[in-house]
Coordinates of C-alpha atoms and ligand atoms in Angstrom, one line a residue:
M969 CA -7.2 -9.6 -25.8
V970 CA -5.1 -12.9 -27.1
T971 CA -3.0 -11.8 -29.8
K972 CA -1.6 -15.3 -31.0
A973 CA -2.9 -18.2 -31.8
E974 CA -4.1 -20.4 -28.5
H975 CA -1.8 -23.0 -27.5
T976 CA -2.8 -26.2 -26.2
A977 CA -0.3 -26.9 -24.3
P978 CA -1.2 -28.8 -20.7
K979 CA -1.9 -26.9 -17.5
G980 CA 0.9 -26.6 -16.3
G981 CA 3.4 -26.9 -19.3
M982 CA 0.9 -23.1 -19.9
A983 CA 1.5 -22.0 -16.5
A984 CA 5.4 -22.7 -16.9
A985 CA 5.7 -21.0 -19.8
C986 CA 4.0 -17.8 -18.5
A987 CA 6.6 -17.6 -15.9
G988 CA 9.3 -18.2 -18.4
L989 CA 8.1 -15.1 -20.5
V990 CA 8.5 -12.7 -17.6
N991 CA 10.7 -10.6 -18.6
R992 CA 13.2 -9.3 -16.3
D993 CA 15.0 -6.9 -17.7
R994 CA 11.6 -4.9 -19.5
L995 CA 10.0 -5.1 -15.2
W996 CA 13.5 -4.1 -14.4
H997 CA 13.6 -1.1 -17.5
R998 CA 10.0 0.1 -15.9
H999 CA 10.8 1.1 -12.6
M1000 CA 13.8 2.6 -13.9
E1001 CA 11.3 4.7 -15.9
M1002 CA 8.5 4.8 -13.2
A1003 CA 11.1 6.1 -10.3
K1004 CA 11.5 9.2 -12.7
I1005 CA 8.4 10.4 -11.7
G1006 CA 8.6 12.8 -8.7
A1007 CA 12.4 11.8 -8.4
I1008 CA 14.1 12.8 -5.6
P1009 CA 17.9 12.9 -4.2
G1010 CA 19.5 9.6 -3.3
N1011 CA 17.8 7.4 -6.0
G1012 CA 14.0 7.6 -4.0
V1013 CA 10.7 8.8 -5.0
N1014 CA 7.9 11.7 -3.6
R1015 CA 5.0 10.1 -5.8
Q1016 CA 2.2 10.9 -3.3
A1017 CA -1.6 10.3 -3.9
L1018 CA -3.3 12.2 -6.2
T1019 CA -0.6 14.4 -6.8
R1020 CA 0.7 15.2 -10.8
E1021 CA 4.0 13.2 -9.7
D1022 CA 1.1 10.3 -8.9
I1023 CA -1.1 11.9 -12.5
A1024 CA 2.0 10.8 -14.6
A1025 CA 2.7 7.6 -13.8
R1026 CA -0.8 6.2 -13.9
E1027 CA -0.2 7.8 -17.9
L1028 CA 3.0 5.4 -18.3
L1029 CA 1.4 2.8 -17.0
T1030 CA -1.6 3.2 -19.2
S1031 CA 0.5 3.6 -22.7
W1032 CA 2.0 0.8 -22.2
A1033 CA -1.4 -1.2 -21.4
R1034 CA -2.1 0.6 -24.5
A1035 CA 0.6 -0.1 -26.6
R1036 CA -0.3 -4.2 -26.0
G1037 CA -4.1 -3.5 -26.7
F1038 CA -5.1 -4.6 -22.8
A1039 CA -8.7 -2.3 -22.1
I1040 CA -8.1 0.6 -19.3
G1041 CA -10.8 0.8 -16.1
M1042 CA -11.7 3.1 -13.4
D1043 CA -13.7 3.7 -10.5
R1044 CA -14.3 7.1 -8.4
I1045 CA -12.1 6.6 -6.3
G1046 CA -8.8 7.1 -9.4
N1047 CA -8.3 3.0 -9.4
L1048 CA -7.2 2.0 -12.1
F1049 CA -8.1 -2.0 -14.0
I1050 CA -5.6 -2.7 -17.1
R1051 CA -7.8 -5.9 -18.4
R1052 CA -6.6 -8.5 -20.3
Q1053 CA -9.5 -10.2 -21.7
G1054 CA -10.9 -14.0 -21.2
R1055 CA -12.6 -17.0 -23.1
D1056 CA -15.2 -15.8 -20.9
P1057 CA -15.7 -12.4 -20.6
T1058 CA -18.0 -11.7 -17.9
A1059 CA -16.4 -14.2 -15.2
A1060 CA -15.3 -12.8 -12.4
P1061 CA -11.3 -11.6 -13.0
I1062 CA -8.1 -12.7 -11.3
L1063 CA -7.1 -9.4 -9.9
T1064 CA -3.1 -8.5 -9.2
G1065 CA -1.4 -4.7 -8.1
S1066 CA -0.8 -3.4 -5.4
H1067 CA -0.2 0.8 -5.7
M1068 CA 1.6 3.3 -7.3
D1069 CA 1.2 6.6 -4.4
S1070 CA 4.9 6.5 -2.1
Q1071 CA 5.5 8.1 0.7
P1072 CA 7.2 11.5 0.5
S1073 CA 10.5 10.3 1.2
G1074 CA 9.9 7.0 -0.3
G1075 CA 11.1 4.6 -2.7
R1076 CA 11.4 3.0 -6.1
F1077 CA 9.9 -0.2 -5.3
D1078 CA 7.5 0.0 -2.7
G1079 CA 4.3 -0.2 -4.2
I1080 CA 4.7 0.1 -7.6
Y1081 CA 6.7 -3.8 -8.0
G1082 CA 3.6 -4.7 -7.8
V1083 CA 1.3 -3.1 -10.0
L1084 CA 4.5 -3.4 -12.5
A1085 CA 4.4 -6.9 -11.4
G1086 CA 0.6 -7.3 -12.9
L1087 CA 1.4 -6.1 -15.7
E1088 CA 4.5 -7.8 -16.7
V1089 CA 2.1 -11.3 -15.9
L1090 CA -0.3 -9.7 -18.4
E1091 CA 2.3 -8.9 -21.0
A1092 CA 3.6 -12.6 -20.4
L1093 CA 0.3 -14.4 -20.9
E1094 CA -0.3 -12.3 -24.4
D1095 CA 3.5 -13.4 -25.3
A1096 CA 2.5 -17.0 -24.4
G1097 CA -0.7 -16.7 -26.7
A1098 CA -1.7 -18.0 -23.3
S1099 CA -5.7 -18.4 -23.1
T1100 CA -7.5 -18.3 -19.8
A1101 CA -10.9 -18.7 -19.0
R1102 CA -11.3 -15.6 -16.7
P1103 CA -10.4 -12.5 -17.5
V1104 CA -6.8 -11.7 -16.0
E1105 CA -6.8 -7.8 -14.4
A1106 CA -3.7 -5.6 -13.6
V1107 CA -4.7 -3.0 -10.7
A1108 CA -3.3 0.3 -9.2
W1109 CA -5.4 1.7 -5.7
T1110 CA -4.9 4.5 -5.0
N1111 CA -3.6 5.8 -2.4
E1112 CA -2.2 3.2 -0.5
E1113 CA -0.2 5.1 1.9
G1114 CA -1.5 7.4 3.2
G1115 CA 0.8 10.3 3.9
R1116 CA -0.7 13.1 2.1
F1117 CA -4.0 12.1 2.7
A1118 CA -4.6 9.7 5.8
P1119 CA -5.5 7.4 6.4
G1120 CA -3.4 4.9 3.9
A1121 CA -5.1 1.7 1.5
M1122 CA -8.5 4.2 1.1
G1123 CA -8.6 2.9 -2.8
S1124 CA -8.8 -1.0 -1.6
M1125 CA -11.1 0.2 1.4
V1126 CA -13.2 2.0 -0.5
F1127 CA -13.6 -0.7 -3.5
S1128 CA -14.1 -3.1 -1.0
G1129 CA -16.7 -1.7 1.2
A1130 CA -15.4 -0.4 4.0
R1131 CA -15.1 3.1 3.7
R1132 CA -17.8 4.7 1.9
L1133 CA -16.1 7.3 -0.8
E1134 CA -18.1 10.4 0.6
E1135 CA -16.3 9.7 4.0
C1136 CA -13.3 10.3 2.5
L1137 CA -13.6 13.2 -0.3
D1138 CA -13.5 16.3 2.7
I1139 CA -10.4 14.8 3.9
V1140 CA -7.1 17.8 3.9
D1141 CA -3.9 17.6 3.2
S1142 CA -0.8 19.2 5.3
S1143 CA -1.6 21.9 2.7
Q1144 CA -5.8 21.8 3.0
V1145 CA -6.0 20.3 -0.3
V1146 CA -9.1 19.0 -0.1
L1147 CA -9.5 14.8 -1.6
K1148 CA -12.4 15.6 -3.6
D1149 CA -10.3 18.3 -5.6
A1150 CA -7.5 16.3 -6.4
L1151 CA -9.2 13.4 -6.8
A1152 CA -11.5 15.1 -9.4
E1153 CA -8.1 16.2 -11.6
T1154 CA -7.1 12.9 -11.3
L1155 CA -10.0 11.0 -12.8
A1156 CA -10.0 14.2 -15.9
A1157 CA -7.1 13.6 -16.9
M1158 CA -8.2 9.6 -17.7
P1159 CA -11.0 10.3 -19.4
D1160 CA -11.9 7.5 -21.8
A1161 CA -10.8 5.0 -18.9
E1162 CA -14.2 2.9 -19.0
E1163 CA -16.4 3.9 -15.7
R1164 CA -16.0 0.3 -13.2
S1165 CA -17.4 0.3 -9.7
F1166 CA -16.7 -0.8 -7.2
N1167 CA -16.7 -4.1 -5.8
F1168 CA -17.6 -6.1 -8.8
P1169 CA -16.9 -9.9 -8.2
I1170 CA -13.3 -11.0 -7.9
A1171 CA -12.0 -14.6 -8.5
A1172 CA -9.2 -14.2 -6.1
Y1173 CA -6.5 -11.2 -6.0
I1174 CA -2.7 -11.8 -5.8
E1175 CA -0.2 -9.1 -4.8
A1176 CA 3.5 -8.9 -5.0
H1177 CA 5.5 -6.8 -3.3
I1178 CA 8.9 -5.9 -1.7
E1179 CA 9.0 -8.0 1.9
Q1180 CA 10.3 -3.9 3.5
G1181 CA 11.7 -5.9 6.0
P1182 CA 14.8 -8.8 6.2
R1183 CA 13.7 -11.3 7.0
L1184 CA 14.0 -12.8 3.6
E1185 CA 17.7 -11.5 3.3
Q1186 CA 19.0 -12.4 6.2
S1187 CA 17.6 -15.7 5.3
G1188 CA 18.3 -16.2 1.3
L1189 CA 15.6 -16.6 0.0
P1190 CA 14.0 -14.7 -3.3
I1191 CA 10.7 -15.5 -1.8
G1192 CA 8.4 -15.0 1.0
I1193 CA 4.6 -16.9 1.0
V1194 CA 2.6 -14.2 3.1
T1195 CA 0.4 -16.0 5.4
G1196 CA -1.9 -13.0 7.0
I1197 CA -0.9 -9.3 7.4
Q1198 CA -0.9 -7.4 11.6
G1199 CA -3.6 -4.8 12.4
S1200 CA -3.0 -1.6 12.9
R1201 CA -4.8 1.8 14.4
W1202 CA -4.2 4.9 13.7
F1203 CA -4.7 8.4 15.5
E1204 CA -4.4 12.0 15.2
V1205 CA -4.1 13.9 18.1
Q1206 CA -4.2 17.2 18.8
V1207 CA -2.7 20.0 21.9
T1208 CA -4.1 22.9 22.5
G1209 CA -2.4 25.1 24.7
E1210 CA -1.6 29.0 24.0
S1211 CA 0.9 31.0 22.4
A1212 CA 3.1 33.4 24.5
H1213 CA 6.5 35.2 24.4
A1214 CA 8.9 32.8 25.6
G1215 CA 11.5 35.7 27.2
T1216 CA 8.6 37.5 29.3
T1217 CA 6.2 34.3 30.1
P1218 CA 6.8 33.3 34.1
L1219 CA 6.9 29.2 33.9
A1220 CA 2.8 29.5 36.1
A1221 CA 0.9 31.5 33.4
R1222 CA 2.1 28.8 30.2
R1223 CA -0.3 26.5 28.5
D1224 CA 2.4 25.0 26.5
A1225 CA 1.2 22.3 23.7
L1226 CA 4.5 21.4 22.9
Q1227 CA 5.6 20.7 26.4
D1228 CA 2.8 18.6 27.2
A1229 CA 2.2 16.7 23.7
I1230 CA 6.5 15.4 25.4
A1231 CA 4.5 15.0 28.4
I1232 CA 1.6 12.6 26.3
V1233 CA 4.2 10.8 24.2
Q1234 CA 6.5 10.2 26.7
A1235 CA 3.6 8.3 28.6
L1236 CA 2.2 6.8 25.7
N1237 CA 6.1 4.7 25.1
E1238 CA 6.4 3.6 28.4
A1239 CA 2.4 1.1 28.2
M1240 CA 2.9 0.6 24.9
H1241 CA 6.7 -1.0 25.8
D1242 CA 6.9 -4.3 24.6
E1243 CA 9.5 -7.1 26.4
T1244 CA 8.6 -9.1 22.8
D1245 CA 9.7 -6.3 20.8
T1246 CA 6.1 -7.6 18.9
V1247 CA 3.8 -3.7 19.5
R1248 CA 4.9 -1.6 16.7
F1249 CA 4.5 2.7 18.4
T1250 CA 5.3 4.9 16.1
V1251 CA 4.8 8.8 16.0
G1252 CA 5.7 9.7 12.7
R1253 CA 4.3 13.1 12.7
F1254 CA 4.7 15.8 14.3
E1255 CA 3.4 20.0 14.1
V1256 CA 4.5 22.1 16.6
T1257 CA 2.6 26.0 16.1
P1258 CA 3.5 28.6 15.6
N1259 CA 6.9 26.8 15.3
S1260 CA 9.6 29.7 15.9
P1261 CA 11.6 29.7 18.7
N1262 CA 11.0 32.7 20.7
S1263 CA 7.4 31.7 21.0
I1264 CA 5.7 29.1 22.8
A1265 CA 3.4 26.6 21.3
G1266 CA 0.1 27.2 21.2
S1267 CA -1.0 23.7 19.7
V1268 CA 0.9 20.0 19.0
F1269 CA -0.8 17.7 16.6
F1270 CA 0.9 14.3 16.2
T1271 CA -0.3 10.9 14.8
I1272 CA 0.1 7.4 16.4
D1273 CA 0.6 4.4 14.1
L1274 CA 0.1 0.9 16.1
R1275 CA 0.2 -2.0 15.2
H1276 CA -0.1 -5.7 16.5
P1277 CA -0.3 -9.1 15.3
Q1278 CA -3.5 -10.1 17.7
A1279 CA -6.4 -8.7 17.2
S1280 CA -6.7 -9.0 21.2
T1281 CA -3.9 -7.3 21.9
L1282 CA -4.6 -4.3 19.8
A1283 CA -7.4 -3.7 20.7
E1284 CA -6.9 -3.5 24.0
L1285 CA -3.8 -0.7 23.4
G1286 CA -5.6 1.0 21.0
D1287 CA -8.7 1.2 23.1
A1288 CA -5.7 3.1 26.2
V1289 CA -4.6 5.4 23.6
E1290 CA -7.1 8.2 24.5
G1291 CA -7.2 7.6 28.6
I1292 CA -3.2 7.9 28.1
C1293 CA -3.2 11.4 26.5
Q1294 CA -5.9 13.3 28.1
G1295 CA -4.2 11.8 31.6
A1296 CA -0.2 12.4 30.7
A1297 CA -2.0 16.7 29.9
R1298 CA -1.4 19.2 32.1
R1299 CA -2.2 22.5 31.1
C1300 CA -3.7 21.7 27.8
G1301 CA -6.2 20.3 25.8
V1302 CA -6.7 17.2 24.4
R1303 CA -8.5 15.8 21.3
V1304 CA -7.9 12.4 20.1
K1305 CA -9.4 11.0 17.0
E1306 CA -9.0 7.5 15.8
T1307 CA -8.6 7.1 12.1
F1308 CA -7.6 3.7 11.2
N1309 CA -8.5 1.0 12.7
R1310 CA -8.3 -3.0 11.5
P1311 CA -7.7 -5.9 12.6
P1312 CA -4.9 -8.4 11.8
C1313 CA -6.2 -10.6 8.5
V1314 CA -5.2 -14.3 8.0
F1315 CA -5.0 -15.0 4.2
E1316 CA -6.8 -18.7 3.2
P1317 CA -4.6 -21.4 3.4
R1318 CA -6.1 -23.1 0.0
I1319 CA -4.2 -19.8 -1.8
V1320 CA -1.2 -19.8 0.3
G1321 CA -0.3 -23.1 -0.8
M1322 CA -0.9 -22.3 -4.0
L1323 CA 1.9 -19.6 -4.2
E1324 CA 4.2 -22.1 -2.2
E1325 CA 3.6 -25.3 -4.8
S1326 CA 3.8 -22.3 -7.7
A1327 CA 7.4 -21.2 -6.1
G1328 CA 8.1 -25.1 -5.8
S1329 CA 7.7 -26.2 -9.3
L1330 CA 9.9 -23.1 -10.4
D1331 CA 12.5 -24.3 -8.4
L1332 CA 12.3 -20.9 -5.6
P1333 CA 13.6 -21.4 -2.4
H1334 CA 11.2 -20.3 0.4
M1335 CA 9.8 -19.5 3.5
K1336 CA 6.2 -18.6 4.6
M1337 CA 6.1 -15.2 7.0
P1338 CA 3.4 -12.7 7.8
S1339 CA 3.4 -9.2 6.9
G1340 CA 3.9 -6.4 9.7
A1341 CA 3.4 -3.5 7.1
F1342 CA -0.4 -2.9 5.7
H1343 CA -1.3 -3.4 2.1
D1344 CA -4.2 -3.3 -0.3
A1345 CA -4.6 -7.3 0.0
L1346 CA -5.5 -6.2 3.7
F1347 CA -9.4 -5.1 2.5
L1348 CA -9.7 -7.1 -0.8
N1349 CA -9.2 -10.3 1.5
D1350 CA -12.2 -9.6 3.2
V1351 CA -14.5 -10.0 -0.6
C1352 CA -12.0 -12.5 -2.3
P1353 CA -9.7 -15.2 -1.8
T1354 CA -6.2 -13.2 -1.1
G1355 CA -2.9 -13.7 -1.4
M1356 CA 0.6 -12.0 -0.9
I1357 CA 4.0 -13.0 -3.0
F1358 CA 6.9 -10.8 -0.9
V1359 CA 11.0 -10.2 -3.0
P1360 CA 13.8 -9.6 -0.5
C1361 CA 14.8 -5.7 0.0
E1362 CA 18.1 -4.6 0.9
N1363 CA 18.8 -4.3 4.3
G1364 CA 15.5 -4.8 5.2
I1365 CA 15.2 -0.6 4.4
S1366 CA 11.6 0.4 3.0
H1367 CA 10.1 4.1 3.4
N1368 CA 13.2 5.5 2.6
P1369 CA 14.6 6.5 -0.8
A1370 CA 17.7 4.1 -0.2
E1371 CA 15.3 0.5 -0.5
N1372 CA 16.4 -1.3 -2.9
A1373 CA 15.7 -4.5 -4.6
T1374 CA 17.8 -6.7 -7.4
P1375 CA 16.4 -7.4 -11.0
D1376 CA 16.7 -10.8 -11.1
D1377 CA 14.8 -11.3 -7.1
L1378 CA 11.4 -8.8 -8.7
A1379 CA 11.6 -11.0 -11.6
A1380 CA 11.3 -13.9 -9.2
G1381 CA 8.7 -13.1 -7.3
A1382 CA 6.8 -12.2 -10.9
R1383 CA 7.1 -15.2 -12.2
V1384 CA 5.4 -16.7 -9.0
L1385 CA 2.9 -14.4 -9.5
A1386 CA 2.2 -15.0 -13.7
M1387 CA 2.2 -19.0 -12.6
S1388 CA 0.0 -18.6 -9.8
V1389 CA -2.4 -16.3 -11.9
F1390 CA -2.4 -18.5 -14.7
K1391 CA -4.0 -21.0 -12.7
L1392 CA -6.1 -19.0 -11.0
A1393 CA -7.4 -17.6 -13.7
N1394 CA -7.6 -21.2 -15.3
G1395 CA -9.3 -23.1 -11.7
Ligands
LIG2616 C1 2.3 1.2 4.3 O1 3.0 1.8 3.7 C2 2.3 1.1 6.1 O2 2.4 1.8 5.9 O3 2.6 0.0 6.5
LIG2617 MN1 3.4 -0.9 -0.4
LIG2618 MN1 4.4 1.9 1.8

């Protein structure tokens, strides 16, 4: 919606005007308001996907959007779209956003920054009275983290066609809540959102995010232009033995699932060891049953997160996981299930170049860099030209309540975003 008279400034001038109207304090204040939802000790948030906190965050975001007259839409997996209309309402929009869900012990910026920066861009365009040929939409993708319902990037995967909605509906969280029930509550909380389809045509997608690593801060640069995202594979491993009395059961009679799980993790660590420190191998969840000091563990469930920037190495290491697990088990049964397999992606050089150009014309020092974390952009890249902008985070810490970023850096990233989105929406 254009509420002010359309400016007739030349393209570069209006793009710069939009960047200049990014409001640093509004953007920061909104981060702090969002951080109250699901606040946990140590300055962090627990706002996991499809929880009451996620719904509250959606309501707060849309209250800000509605106050500016933007239209709200949602698709059947709860991806939320906020639209500022263009001169041609039928044209494929420019999308910008990220996710609002957090890790169970997460920070105040991972994901939510990209969503709030997207809304800030819509508001800056509005404040500038900017006219765009294409509509511009801010998007919040559902369940990027995957900490509650694995795997992550679920909303963007389903939107882009990498996974069917039906394949996600029966996934359960660690309390046995079924995704379809949690999703139904989320959808019902916003009955007046316009229904959007999956995979509608998009002209380009740009995602802003904190770096989640130390490179920008160490280099003293406010902006990273992301060249691509490393690949990831996730596995779930179930080790099944037999629970028995800790005081009476002789070693020879034990089928101790915890001892076997330790041996398996040890074997995996050895196989994944890499002198160059490029392989990323993590066992992040480890659940022992019955988890009692004087009972031998009857079963262990654990997860594997494996990442690498080269598709061939990721394929080779990931394909070895099942055999290593089976080979290291001594007395217990082992089941390995792969829940996520996504090769690395490379962003289109035209988009990377355009983002660099925007940072350059705003006099913001920047560097090109790959992303070690995955993002919704990994899946949007399948369906439209895609790019990402990183801003520094303190000490590179993320997925931790201590995650921090400065108001100036967040605003700088949003300025690069505003200029780029304006150009794309008129290109
Ligand atoms: C995203 O949260 C990731 O795990 O990379
Ligand atoms: Mn994120
Ligand atoms: Mn994350």
